[in-house]
Coordinates of C-alpha atoms and ligand atoms in Angstrom, one line a residue:
X1 CA 125.7 134.4 -27.2
X2 CA 121.7 132.6 -27.2
X3 CA 119.4 132.3 -29.8
X4 CA 115.8 130.8 -30.1
X5 CA 114.6 130.6 -33.9
X6 CA 111.4 129.9 -35.9
X7 CA 112.0 129.3 -39.5
X8 CA 109.2 130.2 -41.2
X9 CA 107.5 130.5 -44.6
X10 CA 105.2 134.2 -44.6
X11 CA 103.8 136.7 -46.5
X12 CA 106.1 139.4 -47.2
X13 CA 106.3 142.5 -50.2
X14 CA 110.2 142.8 -50.3
X15 CA 109.7 145.2 -53.8
X16 CA 106.2 146.3 -52.9
X17 CA 104.7 142.6 -54.1
X18 CA 103.2 140.4 -52.0
X19 CA 105.1 136.9 -51.9
X20 CA 106.1 134.1 -49.7
X21 CA 109.4 134.6 -48.3
X22 CA 110.7 132.4 -45.5
X23 CA 111.5 134.4 -42.4
X24 CA 113.3 133.9 -38.9
X25 CA 110.8 135.0 -36.1
X26 CA 108.2 136.7 -38.7
X27 CA 111.7 138.9 -39.6
X28 CA 112.8 139.6 -43.3
X29 CA 115.9 138.8 -43.5
X30 CA 116.4 137.2 -40.7
X31 CA 118.1 139.2 -37.3
X32 CA 121.1 139.9 -37.2
X33 CA 124.3 138.5 -35.1
X34 CA 126.4 140.2 -33.2
X35 CA 129.3 139.0 -31.6
X36 CA 132.8 138.7 -29.7
X37 CA 135.8 137.5 -31.7
X38 CA 135.8 134.1 -29.7
X39 CA 131.7 134.2 -28.2
X40 CA 130.1 130.5 -28.6
X41 CA 126.9 130.7 -30.4
X42 CA 124.0 129.1 -29.7
X43 CA 121.2 128.8 -31.7
X44 CA 118.4 126.5 -31.9
X45 CA 117.0 126.6 -35.1
X46 CA 113.0 125.5 -35.1
X47 CA 111.8 123.9 -38.5
X48 CA 108.4 125.7 -38.6
X49 CA 108.1 124.4 -43.0
X50 CA 105.0 122.9 -43.3
X51 CA 106.5 120.5 -45.3
X52 CA 110.5 120.4 -46.0
X53 CA 113.4 120.4 -44.0
X54 CA 116.2 123.3 -43.4
X55 CA 119.5 124.4 -42.7
X56 CA 121.4 127.4 -41.9
X57 CA 125.2 128.1 -43.3
X58 CA 127.0 130.4 -41.6
X59 CA 129.1 131.6 -44.0
X60 CA 132.5 132.5 -43.5
X61 CA 132.4 131.1 -40.3
X62 CA 135.3 128.4 -40.4
X63 CA 133.5 125.4 -37.7
X64 CA 136.9 125.0 -36.5
X65 CA 136.3 121.8 -34.5
X66 CA 132.3 121.9 -35.3
X67 CA 132.3 120.5 -39.0
X68 CA 128.7 119.0 -38.2
X69 CA 127.4 122.7 -37.5
X70 CA 127.9 123.9 -40.5
X71 CA 124.6 123.9 -41.0
X72 CA 124.9 122.4 -45.5
X73 CA 122.3 119.7 -46.3
X74 CA 123.3 116.2 -47.3
X75 CA 126.5 117.4 -46.4
X76 CA 127.7 118.0 -42.5
X77 CA 123.8 117.2 -41.0
X78 CA 119.9 115.8 -42.4
X79 CA 118.1 118.3 -43.0
X80 CA 116.6 119.7 -40.1
X81 CA 112.6 118.1 -39.9
X82 CA 109.2 120.3 -39.9
X83 CA 108.5 121.2 -36.2
X84 CA 112.0 119.4 -35.5
X85 CA 115.0 121.4 -33.0
X86 CA 118.3 122.2 -34.2
X87 CA 121.3 123.7 -32.1
X88 CA 123.9 124.8 -33.4
X89 CA 126.4 125.9 -31.7
X90 CA 130.0 127.6 -32.7
X91 CA 132.4 129.8 -32.3
X92 CA 133.1 133.2 -33.9
X93 CA 136.8 132.7 -34.4
X94 CA 137.8 135.9 -36.1
X95 CA 136.2 139.1 -36.9
X96 CA 134.5 139.9 -39.6
X97 CA 132.1 141.1 -41.9
X98 CA 130.0 137.0 -43.0
X99 CA 126.3 136.6 -42.8
X100 CA 123.9 133.3 -42.8
X101 CA 121.9 131.3 -45.7
X102 CA 120.3 128.3 -45.5
X103 CA 121.6 125.8 -47.8
X104 CA 118.7 123.3 -48.7
X105 CA 117.4 123.4 -52.6
X106 CA 117.3 127.1 -53.3
X107 CA 115.9 128.1 -50.2
X108 CA 118.5 131.1 -49.9
X109 CA 116.9 132.7 -53.0
X110 CA 113.2 132.3 -51.2
X111 CA 114.3 135.1 -48.7
X112 CA 116.3 132.4 -45.8
X113 CA 119.5 134.6 -45.1
X114 CA 121.2 137.7 -42.0
X115 CA 123.9 139.7 -41.3
X116 CA 126.4 137.9 -38.6
X117 CA 129.1 140.4 -37.9
X118 CA 131.6 139.8 -35.6
X119 CA 134.2 143.2 -33.1
X120 CA 137.2 142.1 -32.5
X121 CA 137.8 141.1 -28.7
X122 CA 137.9 143.1 -25.8
X123 CA 141.3 145.0 -25.5
X124 CA 141.5 144.0 -29.2
X125 CA 141.3 147.3 -32.4
X126 CA 141.2 147.1 -35.8
X127 CA 143.6 148.6 -38.0
X128 CA 141.8 151.5 -39.2
X129 CA 139.6 153.8 -37.0
X130 CA 136.0 154.7 -37.9
X131 CA 132.6 156.9 -35.9
X132 CA 130.0 154.3 -36.8
X133 CA 128.8 151.5 -38.9
X134 CA 126.5 150.7 -40.9
X135 CA 124.7 147.0 -42.7
X136 CA 123.8 146.5 -45.8
X137 CA 122.8 143.4 -46.2
X138 CA 122.5 143.0 -50.6
X139 CA 120.4 140.0 -52.6
X140 CA 118.5 139.9 -54.9
X141 CA 114.6 138.7 -55.7
X142 CA 113.0 136.4 -58.1
X143 CA 109.1 136.8 -58.8
X144 CA 108.6 133.1 -58.8
X145 CA 108.4 130.8 -55.8
X146 CA 111.7 128.3 -55.8
X147 CA 110.0 124.8 -56.2
X148 CA 108.8 126.8 -60.1
X149 CA 112.8 127.4 -60.8
X150 CA 113.6 124.1 -59.1
X151 CA 111.2 122.3 -61.9
X152 CA 112.7 124.1 -64.9
X153 CA 116.0 123.5 -63.7
X154 CA 115.6 119.8 -64.3
X155 CA 112.8 119.3 -67.2
X156 CA 114.0 118.5 -70.1
X157 CA 113.8 120.5 -72.3
X158 CA 115.3 123.0 -69.2
X159 CA 114.0 127.1 -68.5
X160 CA 116.1 128.7 -67.0
X161 CA 115.3 130.7 -64.2
X162 CA 116.3 134.1 -65.9
X163 CA 117.4 137.6 -64.3
X164 CA 115.6 138.8 -61.2
X165 CA 113.1 140.8 -60.8
X166 CA 114.8 143.7 -58.0
X167 CA 117.0 143.8 -56.0
X168 CA 117.2 144.2 -52.0
X169 CA 119.0 146.5 -50.2
X170 CA 118.0 144.6 -46.4
X171 CA 114.8 143.0 -47.8
X172 CA 113.9 146.3 -49.3
X173 CA 113.3 147.1 -53.1
X174 CA 110.4 148.8 -55.4
X175 CA 109.7 146.4 -58.2
X176 CA 108.2 147.7 -61.3
X177 CA 108.9 151.9 -59.7
X178 CA 111.8 154.1 -59.5
X179 CA 112.9 156.0 -56.6
X180 CA 114.8 158.5 -58.9
X181 CA 112.1 158.9 -61.8
X182 CA 112.8 162.1 -61.9
X183 CA 116.5 161.4 -64.0
X184 CA 114.6 158.4 -65.8
X185 CA 112.3 159.1 -67.9
X186 CA 109.0 157.3 -68.2
X187 CA 109.8 155.1 -64.7
X188 CA 107.5 155.9 -63.0
X189 CA 107.1 157.1 -59.4
X190 CA 106.4 155.7 -56.4
X191 CA 108.8 156.8 -53.9
X192 CA 106.5 159.4 -52.1
X193 CA 104.6 155.9 -51.4
X194 CA 106.8 154.1 -51.2
X195 CA 109.2 156.5 -48.2
X196 CA 106.3 157.4 -46.6
X197 CA 104.3 154.1 -45.6
X198 CA 105.9 151.9 -43.4
X199 CA 105.8 149.5 -46.0
X200 CA 108.4 146.1 -46.6
X201 CA 109.8 147.9 -49.5
X202 CA 109.8 151.2 -47.7
X203 CA 114.2 152.4 -49.8
X204 CA 116.4 152.5 -46.0
X205 CA 117.6 155.2 -45.4
X206 CA 121.2 155.4 -43.7
X207 CA 121.5 158.1 -41.3
X208 CA 124.7 159.9 -41.2
X209 CA 126.2 163.3 -39.6
X210 CA 128.8 165.7 -41.1
X211 CA 132.3 164.9 -41.7
X212 CA 132.5 161.7 -39.9
X213 CA 134.6 158.5 -41.2
X214 CA 131.8 155.0 -41.0
X215 CA 132.1 151.6 -41.6
X216 CA 129.7 150.4 -44.3
X217 CA 129.6 146.5 -43.6
X218 CA 128.1 145.3 -47.3
X219 CA 127.3 141.4 -47.9
X220 CA 125.7 139.3 -50.9
X221 CA 124.3 136.8 -50.7
X222 CA 122.4 137.3 -53.7
X223 CA 120.4 134.0 -55.8
X224 CA 122.5 135.0 -59.7
X225 CA 123.1 138.9 -59.6
X226 CA 126.9 140.2 -59.0
X227 CA 127.1 143.2 -58.3
X228 CA 128.6 147.2 -58.2
X229 CA 128.2 149.4 -54.3
X230 CA 128.4 153.6 -55.1
X231 CA 127.8 156.2 -53.1
X232 CA 127.2 159.5 -55.1
X233 CA 130.0 162.3 -54.6
X234 CA 132.2 159.8 -51.8
X235 CA 134.9 157.5 -52.2
X236 CA 135.2 154.6 -50.7
X237 CA 138.4 152.6 -49.4
X238 CA 138.5 148.9 -48.8
X239 CA 139.8 147.8 -45.7
X240 CA 137.9 144.5 -45.0
X241 CA 137.1 141.6 -47.2
X242 CA 135.7 137.8 -46.4
X243 CA 136.4 138.6 -42.5
X244 CA 139.8 139.5 -43.9
X245 CA 141.9 142.7 -44.0
X246 CA 143.4 144.5 -47.3
X247 CA 145.5 146.2 -47.5
X248 CA 143.2 149.9 -47.8
X249 CA 142.4 151.1 -51.7
X250 CA 140.4 154.4 -52.1
X251 CA 137.8 153.9 -55.3
X252 CA 134.4 155.2 -56.8
X253 CA 132.8 152.0 -56.0
X254 CA 132.8 148.2 -55.4
X255 CA 132.3 144.9 -57.0
X256 CA 130.6 142.3 -54.9
X257 CA 129.8 138.8 -56.8
X258 CA 127.6 136.7 -54.6
X259 CA 128.9 135.1 -51.2
X260 CA 131.7 138.5 -51.0
X261 CA 131.2 140.3 -47.9
X262 CA 133.4 143.4 -47.2
X263 CA 134.0 147.0 -45.1
X264 CA 134.7 149.9 -46.9
X265 CA 134.9 153.3 -45.2
X266 CA 133.1 155.9 -46.2
X267 CA 134.0 159.5 -45.1
X268 CA 131.5 162.0 -44.7
X269 CA 133.1 165.2 -47.0
X270 CA 130.1 166.2 -48.7
X271 CA 128.2 169.4 -49.4
X272 CA 125.9 168.5 -46.0
X273 CA 122.3 170.2 -47.7
X274 CA 121.9 167.3 -49.8
X275 CA 121.3 163.5 -49.0
X276 CA 123.0 160.7 -51.7
X277 CA 122.2 157.7 -53.6
X278 CA 124.1 154.5 -52.7
X279 CA 123.0 152.7 -55.6
X280 CA 123.1 149.0 -56.4
X281 CA 123.2 147.7 -60.8
X282 CA 123.9 144.2 -61.8
X283 CA 126.8 143.4 -63.2
X284 CA 129.2 140.6 -65.6
X285 CA 125.4 139.3 -66.7
X286 CA 123.2 141.4 -69.5
X287 CA 121.0 143.7 -67.1
X288 CA 117.2 143.1 -66.5
X289 CA 117.2 143.9 -63.5
X290 CA 116.6 147.8 -62.2
X291 CA 119.5 149.5 -59.9
X292 CA 118.3 149.3 -55.9
X293 CA 119.0 153.0 -53.9
X294 CA 119.2 153.8 -50.7
X295 CA 119.5 156.9 -48.9
X296 CA 122.8 158.2 -47.5
X297 CA 120.6 160.6 -45.1
X298 CA 123.4 163.7 -44.1
X299 CA 121.6 164.9 -40.5
X300 CA 119.8 167.2 -39.4
X301 CA 118.4 166.8 -43.5
X302 CA 114.7 164.8 -43.8
X303 CA 115.1 161.1 -44.8
X304 CA 112.5 162.3 -47.7
X305 CA 114.3 164.4 -49.4
X306 CA 115.5 162.3 -52.4
X307 CA 118.7 163.2 -54.2
X308 CA 119.1 165.8 -56.4
X309 CA 121.1 164.4 -57.9
X310 CA 121.5 161.2 -60.9
X311 CA 121.9 158.3 -58.8
X312 CA 125.5 156.7 -59.8
X313 CA 125.4 154.8 -62.7
X314 CA 126.5 151.1 -62.3
X315 CA 129.4 150.4 -65.1
X316 CA 128.9 148.1 -68.0
X317 CA 127.8 144.7 -66.9
X318 CA 130.5 143.6 -69.6
X319 CA 133.3 146.4 -69.2
X320 CA 135.5 143.2 -67.2
X321 CA 138.6 144.6 -67.5
X322 CA 137.3 147.4 -65.2
X323 CA 135.4 144.3 -62.6
X324 CA 139.8 142.6 -63.0
X325 CA 141.2 146.0 -62.0
X326 CA 139.0 146.1 -58.7
X327 CA 140.0 142.2 -58.0
X328 CA 143.2 142.7 -59.0
X329 CA 143.6 145.0 -56.2
X330 CA 142.0 143.5 -53.4
X331 CA 146.1 142.2 -51.6
X332 CA 146.4 140.7 -48.3
X333 CA 146.9 143.7 -45.2
X334 CA 150.5 143.6 -44.2
X335 CA 151.4 142.7 -40.9
X336 CA 148.2 141.3 -41.0
X337 CA 147.5 138.6 -43.1
X338 CA 150.2 136.0 -42.8
X339 CA 151.9 134.2 -46.5
X340 CA 150.8 131.3 -47.4
X341 CA 153.4 128.7 -47.7
X342 CA 156.1 128.4 -50.1
X343 CA 154.8 125.2 -51.7
X344 CA 152.0 122.5 -52.1
X345 CA 151.5 119.5 -52.0
X346 CA 149.3 118.9 -54.6
X347 CA 146.9 120.7 -57.3
X348 CA 142.9 120.1 -57.9
X349 CA 142.1 121.6 -61.1
X350 CA 138.6 122.6 -61.1
X351 CA 137.1 122.2 -65.7
X352 CA 133.7 124.3 -65.0
X353 CA 131.1 123.5 -68.2
X354 CA 128.2 123.6 -69.2
X355 CA 127.2 119.7 -70.5
X356 CA 124.0 117.8 -71.4
X357 CA 122.9 114.6 -69.0
X358 CA 121.0 112.3 -71.2
X359 CA 120.8 114.2 -73.9
X360 CA 117.9 117.2 -72.7
X361 CA 119.3 118.1 -69.2
X362 CA 121.5 120.8 -68.6
X363 CA 123.6 120.1 -65.6
X364 CA 127.1 122.2 -64.9
X365 CA 129.9 119.7 -63.7
X366 CA 133.1 120.0 -62.6
X367 CA 136.2 117.7 -64.8
X368 CA 132.8 116.8 -65.9
X369 CA 131.0 115.6 -63.4
X370 CA 128.1 117.6 -61.7
X371 CA 127.5 117.1 -58.0
X372 CA 124.6 114.9 -56.8
X373 CA 124.1 115.1 -52.9
X374 CA 123.9 112.3 -51.0
X375 CA 120.3 111.3 -49.0
X376 CA 123.2 110.5 -46.2
X377 CA 125.3 113.7 -45.4
X378 CA 128.5 112.4 -46.4
X379 CA 130.4 113.3 -42.9
X380 CA 128.6 110.6 -41.4
X381 CA 128.6 108.4 -44.8
X382 CA 132.8 109.4 -44.5
X383 CA 132.7 109.2 -40.6
X384 CA 131.3 106.1 -40.5
X385 CA 132.2 103.9 -43.6
X386 CA 129.0 104.0 -45.0
X387 CA 130.4 102.8 -48.7
X388 CA 127.3 102.1 -50.2
X389 CA 125.7 105.5 -49.3
X390 CA 128.1 107.3 -52.2
X391 CA 127.6 107.1 -55.5
X392 CA 132.2 106.8 -55.5
X393 CA 131.5 105.7 -58.7
X394 CA 132.2 108.5 -60.4
X395 CA 134.5 111.3 -58.7
X396 CA 135.8 113.8 -61.1
X397 CA 140.0 114.0 -62.0
X398 CA 142.8 116.3 -60.2
X399 CA 142.5 117.3 -63.9
X400 CA 141.3 117.8 -67.4
X401 CA 143.0 117.2 -70.1
X402 CA 145.4 119.9 -71.1
X403 CA 143.3 119.3 -75.0
X404 CA 140.5 121.0 -74.0
X405 CA 139.5 124.0 -76.3
X406 CA 138.0 126.3 -73.0
X407 CA 137.9 129.0 -76.0
X408 CA 134.5 127.2 -77.6
X409 CA 131.5 124.7 -76.3
X410 CA 132.5 121.0 -74.8
X411 CA 132.9 119.5 -78.2
X412 CA 130.6 116.0 -76.8
X413 CA 128.4 118.0 -74.1
X414 CA 127.6 114.4 -72.4
X415 CA 128.6 114.0 -69.1
X416 CA 128.0 112.5 -66.0
X417 CA 126.7 112.5 -61.9
X418 CA 129.0 111.5 -59.0
X419 CA 129.0 112.3 -55.6
X420 CA 132.3 115.3 -57.0
X421 CA 134.4 113.9 -52.7
X422 CA 138.5 114.7 -53.0
X423 CA 139.5 113.5 -50.3
X424 CA 142.5 115.4 -48.9
X425 CA 145.4 114.4 -46.5
X426 CA 145.0 115.5 -42.9
X427 CA 147.4 119.5 -43.2
X428 CA 148.3 118.8 -46.5
X429 CA 149.2 122.7 -48.4
X430 CA 146.3 122.1 -51.5
X431 CA 145.9 124.6 -54.9
X432 CA 143.4 124.5 -56.2
X433 CA 143.0 126.1 -60.2
X434 CA 139.7 127.2 -60.6
X435 CA 139.2 126.8 -64.8
X436 CA 137.0 128.4 -66.8
X437 CA 135.2 127.8 -69.8
X438 CA 132.8 128.3 -73.1
X439 CA 129.6 127.4 -72.0
X440 CA 126.8 125.1 -74.6
X441 CA 126.2 128.6 -76.4
X442 CA 128.8 129.8 -78.2
X443 CA 131.3 132.8 -77.5
X444 CA 128.9 132.4 -73.7
X445 CA 131.6 132.6 -70.6
X446 CA 129.8 133.2 -67.2
X447 CA 130.9 134.5 -63.9
X448 CA 131.7 132.5 -60.9
X449 CA 132.4 133.1 -57.6
X450 CA 133.0 129.8 -55.8
X451 CA 132.9 129.3 -51.9
X452 CA 134.8 127.6 -50.2
X453 CA 133.3 126.2 -46.3
X454 CA 135.8 125.8 -43.7
X455 CA 138.6 127.8 -45.1
X456 CA 140.1 130.1 -46.1
X457 CA 141.8 130.1 -49.1
X458 CA 145.1 133.1 -50.2
X459 CA 143.8 134.1 -54.0
X460 CA 147.2 133.7 -56.2
X461 CA 146.6 134.7 -59.2
X462 CA 144.6 134.9 -61.9
X463 CA 145.2 134.5 -65.4
X464 CA 143.1 135.0 -68.6
X465 CA 141.9 131.5 -71.2
X466 CA 143.7 127.6 -70.3
X467 CA 145.8 127.5 -67.0
X468 CA 148.4 125.3 -68.5
X469 CA 150.4 124.9 -65.1
X470 CA 154.1 125.8 -66.8
X471 CA 156.1 128.1 -65.0
X472 CA 154.4 131.1 -66.8
X473 CA 151.7 130.3 -65.0
X474 CA 153.1 129.4 -62.2
X475 CA 155.4 132.1 -62.4
X476 CA 152.4 134.8 -62.3
X477 CA 150.8 133.2 -58.9
X478 CA 151.5 136.0 -56.4
X479 CA 153.1 133.9 -53.0
X480 CA 154.3 137.3 -51.3
X481 CA 150.5 139.5 -50.3
X482 CA 147.9 137.5 -51.1
X483 CA 144.5 137.6 -50.0
X484 CA 142.7 135.8 -47.6
X485 CA 139.4 135.3 -48.8
X486 CA 136.3 132.7 -48.2
X487 CA 135.2 133.0 -51.7
X488 CA 136.7 134.1 -55.3
X489 CA 135.3 134.2 -58.5
X490 CA 136.2 132.9 -61.5
X491 CA 136.6 135.9 -64.8
X492 CA 134.7 134.5 -68.7
X493 CA 137.3 132.1 -70.0
X494 CA 139.8 132.8 -67.2
X495 CA 141.1 131.0 -64.3
X496 CA 141.4 131.8 -60.3
X497 CA 144.3 130.3 -58.6
X498 CA 143.4 129.4 -54.7
X499 CA 145.7 127.7 -51.5
X500 CA 145.0 126.4 -48.7
X501 CA 145.6 124.3 -45.7
X502 CA 143.9 121.4 -45.0
X503 CA 143.9 121.3 -41.4
X504 CA 140.3 121.2 -40.1
X505 CA 139.6 118.2 -40.0
X506 CA 134.9 117.5 -41.5
X507 CA 133.7 117.5 -45.2
X508 CA 133.7 120.3 -46.7
X509 CA 131.8 122.2 -49.9
X510 CA 133.5 124.6 -52.4
X511 CA 130.5 125.4 -55.3
X512 CA 129.7 127.8 -57.4
X513 CA 127.5 130.7 -55.3
X514 CA 124.9 131.0 -57.8
X515 CA 122.4 129.4 -56.0
X516 CA 120.6 127.7 -59.3
X517 CA 124.5 127.3 -60.2
X518 CA 124.6 124.7 -57.5
X519 CA 121.5 123.4 -57.8
X520 CA 122.6 122.1 -61.6
X521 CA 126.5 120.3 -60.0
X522 CA 128.3 122.6 -59.6
X523 CA 130.3 122.2 -56.8
X524 CA 133.1 120.0 -54.8
X525 CA 133.3 118.5 -51.8
X526 CA 136.7 118.7 -49.7
X527 CA 136.8 114.7 -47.0
X528 CA 139.5 116.3 -44.5
X529 CA 141.1 113.8 -41.9
X530 CA 137.5 112.9 -41.9
X531 CA 139.0 110.7 -39.1
X532 CA 140.0 113.2 -36.8
X533 CA 136.7 114.2 -36.3
X534 CA 135.3 114.6 -32.9
X535 CA 132.7 112.4 -32.4
X536 CA 129.6 113.6 -34.2
X537 CA 126.0 114.8 -32.7
X538 CA 123.7 112.6 -33.3
X539 CA 121.5 115.0 -34.3
X540 CA 123.0 115.8 -36.9
X541 CA 123.4 112.7 -38.7
X542 CA 120.1 111.2 -38.4
X543 CA 116.5 112.5 -38.4
X544 CA 113.8 111.9 -35.7
X545 CA 113.7 110.0 -32.2
X546 CA 113.8 106.4 -34.3
X547 CA 116.9 107.3 -35.8
X548 CA 118.8 108.2 -33.3
X549 CA 117.1 104.9 -31.1
X550 CA 118.8 102.7 -33.6
X551 CA 122.4 104.8 -33.6
X552 CA 121.6 103.9 -29.9
X553 CA 121.7 100.7 -30.0
X554 CA 123.4 100.5 -32.8
X555 CA 121.3 99.2 -34.6
X556 CA 122.4 100.5 -38.3
X557 CA 123.9 97.1 -39.4
X558 CA 124.9 95.3 -42.7
X559 CA 126.1 98.3 -44.1
X560 CA 130.1 98.6 -42.2
X561 CA 132.8 98.5 -44.3
Ligands
ASC601 O1 123.1 128.7 -65.9 C1 123.0 128.9 -66.9 O2 121.7 128.7 -67.6 C2 121.4 130.0 -68.9 C3 122.1 129.3 -70.3 O3 123.3 129.2 -70.3 C4 120.6 128.8 -70.8 O4 119.6 128.8 -70.9 C5 122.6 131.0 -67.9 O5 122.2 132.2 -68.4 C6 122.9 130.5 -66.9 O6 124.3 131.0 -66.1

């Protein structure tokens, strides 16, 4: 599967207001990649942005044997310079619902994303049946540019980005206007125009036939928002999460955190004379953004016949008991999800705190070290042993002090910065406990979805308060049928435990998928058996022809250890 893409800034009106988005080949969202398990994907990516670098991360693809193709600036490669072309070449080994997105600065929030769907290999079958497929890529959208946002985040006093202006379904939303105005007192009616016009912001219509089963592929690439999706009158049966099958279960709605993907089955068994709302709203943070709506269009009804019913209401944002009940139901599918190793070789506990640097700047820190990405990509620096290219002075420890009170703002909020590298032994089984805590303000603890590159992990369990690591906490872990995922959420004041095997030599980011939080340092780097990584493509770790020539001549001097 060979693609030639050019990334560029372009005028676009995702929510009917004209702004600048980062598009690919003139499209927003970028083109959907559709492949079969086992295929090699080749993307020749030309950077058509005039004055900044770009990279693309293939979210959920493990990049087994190709760590340089992970598409993470300063981690797996140099950002691709303007006018340069970098070729990504990797195998999609596992069927599932994936997506891709920018991983440099906050380019994901500027619209650099698209879907990546991998079908089962020829001759293989999914463990469930369906008649058709619908694809929903969810995102949130800000009217302020990412440059303004980034300046605010690193200013003193701190300026938070706030809540998004719109939610988008397949890149389409309607700012300050409700498709369901008839049901929302005072809402501005602009649906008719949006539906009729062939505009960027015309609502998504999902055509279906009665009495069929559809596979809805849903993924979230939001910058900030945690989402909930419901389809009026219809039950949803969850069958896949992050490219792994789960034990099927039926619900009225699903929660989706940034970085998550799901497949749900929906049967069109309702009154065939009507259309139905697909509603996507905000959870986990106090919503200031109207739900996004799409139309489930029972053919042959007209697509423009908006559903007469009230759109499904998003559950209360702070009903965390409900969020947990949904999340805890996600379990590995019997017969297809392998069980985790029974024991682990190492446990790393990561305390998530909001801190202040130098008394002012707000940062997120992991075991009190906030991650700052180096100029030289970790993969090259570690493989070539360029010690001075990393700021290894302040690396976070494997655990945090047992005395830390997660229920209160940090007693001493001062923090420091570092490269946040954890060196993992080849094939070690590693447990990571993500520990949430109170933020800087009293009585605030937020949701953070953590995403791991290069691996799936088993989610062994969740707990309230501080993880003690005692017999009780350990006994509560699920070693029988935990789900395999690449993203796991930590709930306010709680912890989440995951397990993975460090069997993929490379340098892998593990971070909060909330774009501004990553930008503020909320992540770590797992450096895994870097000595076993194959020869790095020069283009990944050097920039421009002079760098390539210098490397060919062995011209990088004086820095070897
Ligand atoms: O990182 C964040 O900063 C703000 C708030 O904590 C301070 O303004 C917020 O809601 C975040 O998630």
